[in-house]
XYZ file of C-alpha atoms in Angstrom:
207
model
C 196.037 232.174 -64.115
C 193.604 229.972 -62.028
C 193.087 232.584 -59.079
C 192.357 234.812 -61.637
C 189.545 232.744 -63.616
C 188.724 232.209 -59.988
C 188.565 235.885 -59.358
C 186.878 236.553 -62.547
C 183.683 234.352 -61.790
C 183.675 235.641 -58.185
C 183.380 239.446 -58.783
C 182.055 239.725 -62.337
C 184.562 242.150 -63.160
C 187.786 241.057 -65.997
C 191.134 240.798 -64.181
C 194.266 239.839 -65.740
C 198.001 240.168 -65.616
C 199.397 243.659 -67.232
C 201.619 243.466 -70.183
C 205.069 244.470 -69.839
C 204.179 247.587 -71.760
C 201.047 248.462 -69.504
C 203.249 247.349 -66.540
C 205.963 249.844 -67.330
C 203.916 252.720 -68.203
C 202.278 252.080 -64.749
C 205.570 252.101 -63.032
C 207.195 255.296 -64.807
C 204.074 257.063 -64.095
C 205.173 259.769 -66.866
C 208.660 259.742 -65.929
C 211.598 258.924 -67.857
C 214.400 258.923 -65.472
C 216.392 255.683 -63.971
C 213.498 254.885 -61.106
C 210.157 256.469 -60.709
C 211.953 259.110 -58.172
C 214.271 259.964 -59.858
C 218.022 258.963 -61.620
C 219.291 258.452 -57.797
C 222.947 257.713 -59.193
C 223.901 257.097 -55.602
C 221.128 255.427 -54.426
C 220.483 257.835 -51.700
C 217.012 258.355 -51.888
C 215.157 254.865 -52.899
C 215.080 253.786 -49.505
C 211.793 256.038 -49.173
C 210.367 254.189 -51.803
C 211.138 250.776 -51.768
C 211.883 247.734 -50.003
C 215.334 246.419 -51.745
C 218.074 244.804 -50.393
C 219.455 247.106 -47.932
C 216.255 247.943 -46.117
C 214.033 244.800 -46.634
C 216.148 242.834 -44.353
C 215.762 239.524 -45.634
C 211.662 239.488 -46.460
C 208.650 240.622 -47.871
C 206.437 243.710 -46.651
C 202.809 244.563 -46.639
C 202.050 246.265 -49.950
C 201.491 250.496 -48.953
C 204.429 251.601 -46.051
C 206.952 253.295 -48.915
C 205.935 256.580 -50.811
C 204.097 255.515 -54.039
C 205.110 256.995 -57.496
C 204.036 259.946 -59.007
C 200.615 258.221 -59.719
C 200.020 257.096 -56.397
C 200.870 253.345 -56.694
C 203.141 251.779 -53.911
C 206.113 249.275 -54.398
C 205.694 248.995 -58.220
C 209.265 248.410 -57.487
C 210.894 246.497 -55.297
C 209.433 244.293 -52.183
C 208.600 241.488 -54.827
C 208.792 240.837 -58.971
C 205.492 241.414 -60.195
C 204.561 238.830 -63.629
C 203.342 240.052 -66.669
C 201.513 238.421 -69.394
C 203.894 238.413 -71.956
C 206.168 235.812 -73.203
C 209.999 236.809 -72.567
C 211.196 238.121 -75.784
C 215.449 239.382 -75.293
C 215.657 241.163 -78.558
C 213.025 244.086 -78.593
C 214.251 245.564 -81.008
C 214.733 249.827 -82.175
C 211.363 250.592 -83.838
C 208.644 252.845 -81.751
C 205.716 250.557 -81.265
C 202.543 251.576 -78.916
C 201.436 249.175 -76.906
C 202.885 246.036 -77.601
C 201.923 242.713 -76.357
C 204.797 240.844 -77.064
C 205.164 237.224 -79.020
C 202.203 234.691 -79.211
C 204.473 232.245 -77.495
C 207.520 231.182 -75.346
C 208.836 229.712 -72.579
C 209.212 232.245 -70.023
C 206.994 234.720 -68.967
C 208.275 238.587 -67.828
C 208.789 239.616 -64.553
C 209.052 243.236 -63.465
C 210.007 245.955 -60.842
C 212.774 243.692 -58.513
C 212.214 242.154 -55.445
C 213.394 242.644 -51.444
C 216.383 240.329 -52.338
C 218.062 242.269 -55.160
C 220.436 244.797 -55.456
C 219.144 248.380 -56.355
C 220.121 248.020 -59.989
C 217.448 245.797 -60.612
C 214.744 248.017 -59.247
C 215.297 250.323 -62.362
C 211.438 251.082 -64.095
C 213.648 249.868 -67.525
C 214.755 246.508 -65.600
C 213.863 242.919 -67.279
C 213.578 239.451 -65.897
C 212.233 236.074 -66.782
C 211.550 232.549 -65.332
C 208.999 230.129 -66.606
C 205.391 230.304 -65.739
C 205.139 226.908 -63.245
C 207.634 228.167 -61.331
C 207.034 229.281 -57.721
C 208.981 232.268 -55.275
C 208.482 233.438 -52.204
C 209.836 237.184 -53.787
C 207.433 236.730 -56.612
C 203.898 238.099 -56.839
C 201.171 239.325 -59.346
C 199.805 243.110 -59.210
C 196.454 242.651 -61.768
C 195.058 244.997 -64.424
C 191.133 245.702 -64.562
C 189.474 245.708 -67.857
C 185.742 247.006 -68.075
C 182.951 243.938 -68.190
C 180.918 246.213 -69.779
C 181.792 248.112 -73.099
C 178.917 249.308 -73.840
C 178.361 253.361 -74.503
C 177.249 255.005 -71.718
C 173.720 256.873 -71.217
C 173.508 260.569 -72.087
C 171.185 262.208 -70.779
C 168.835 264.278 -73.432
C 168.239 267.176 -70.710
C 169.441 268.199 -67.390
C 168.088 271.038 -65.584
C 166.636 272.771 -62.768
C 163.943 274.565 -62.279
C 161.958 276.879 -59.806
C 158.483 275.660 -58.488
C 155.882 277.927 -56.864
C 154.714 276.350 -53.214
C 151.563 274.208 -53.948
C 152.012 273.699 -57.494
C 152.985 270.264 -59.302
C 155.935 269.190 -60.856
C 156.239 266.643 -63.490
C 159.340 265.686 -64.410
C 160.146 263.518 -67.569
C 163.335 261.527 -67.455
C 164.547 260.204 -71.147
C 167.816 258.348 -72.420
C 169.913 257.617 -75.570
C 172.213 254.356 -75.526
C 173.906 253.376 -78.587
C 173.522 249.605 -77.285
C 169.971 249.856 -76.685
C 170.051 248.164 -73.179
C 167.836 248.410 -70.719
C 168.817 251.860 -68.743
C 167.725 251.970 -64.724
C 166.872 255.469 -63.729
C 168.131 256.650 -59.848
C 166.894 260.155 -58.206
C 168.042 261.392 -54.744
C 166.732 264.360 -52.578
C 162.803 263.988 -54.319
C 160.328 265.494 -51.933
C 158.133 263.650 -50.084
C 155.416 262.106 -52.246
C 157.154 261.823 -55.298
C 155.981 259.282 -57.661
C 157.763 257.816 -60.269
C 155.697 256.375 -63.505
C 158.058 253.608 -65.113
C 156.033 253.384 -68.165
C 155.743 257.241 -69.024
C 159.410 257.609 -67.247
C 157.814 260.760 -65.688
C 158.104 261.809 -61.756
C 155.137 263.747 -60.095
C 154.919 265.312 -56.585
């Protein structure tokens, strides 16, 4: 949680671990079978995939030399467990819930998606473990979630357009904006001939 308060103030953006439930749904990647590739009742086929056991031989890889899920994300299993925010909960219940964050407290925190040191059955995208926050493994890692700085509602434009212009006649061009927020908007063109003058107070261009 420091390096990412560290990261935070370093790169403006909001970083944080998933929960298990964003975690999952990342992993799955719309499927609903055993592993991300499929039920593999054998396990003939995960060694494209991931780094487990059989294939890791004894270590960690760099993140990005298996085929990524359906979604395009590598080792979201395998290679190392990956922490989520949540508090380890062992009863989750029957009830459909969306989205669930899990309980305000605990002593454990999750970890998901198996490691280079386990067996394949602990690579499934339904697979659970636990250990408490302070401790530290060398088959252990983080993989964070981005949430947007900014909320507010984007610009929309009132007009967009193009239009033909006779050669040696004048083209004024009026740019205007609604925000819900009311901030400040900052106004961009590209490919303006040369001459083209931009009025910030009238928000008008003129070449």
């Amino acid at each position: 949680q420091a390096y990412v308060t560290a990261l935070n103030d370093y790169s403006g953006m909001v970083f944080r671990l998933p929960t298990e439930a964003e975690w999952e749904y990342a992993c799955r990647a719309g499927t609903a079978t055993r592993f991300f590739w499929g039920d593999d009742p054998e396990y003939t086929v995960g060694d494209d995939y991931v780094w487990w056991k059989r294939t890791a031989g004894g270590q960690f890889h760099v993140v990005g030399q298996k085929l990524p899920n359906p979604w395009g994300l590598h080792d979201m299993s395998g290679n190392v467990w990956e922490w989520c925010q949540d508090w380890y909960e062992p009863n989750l219940g029957t009830e459909s819930v969306t989205d669930p964050a899990g309980p305000e407290t605990g002593t454990d925190r999750l970890l998901r998606g198996g490691s280079y040191s386990n067996p394949e059955y602990k690579l499934r995208s339904a697979f659970r473990d636990h250990t408490a926050p302070d401790n530290v493994y060398n088959n252990v890692g983080v993989r964070l979630a981005m949430t947007s700085a900014d909320t507010n509602t984007p610009p929309v434009l009132d007009r967009v357009g193009s239009q033909y212009i006779a050669e040696g006649a004048t083209l004024s061009l009026t740019v205007s904006a609604t925000d819900a927020d009311a901030d400040d908007l900052t106004y961009e063109a590209w490919n303006l001939p040369f001459g083209a003058v931009f009025d910030p107070e009238s928000r008008t261009f003129t070449w």
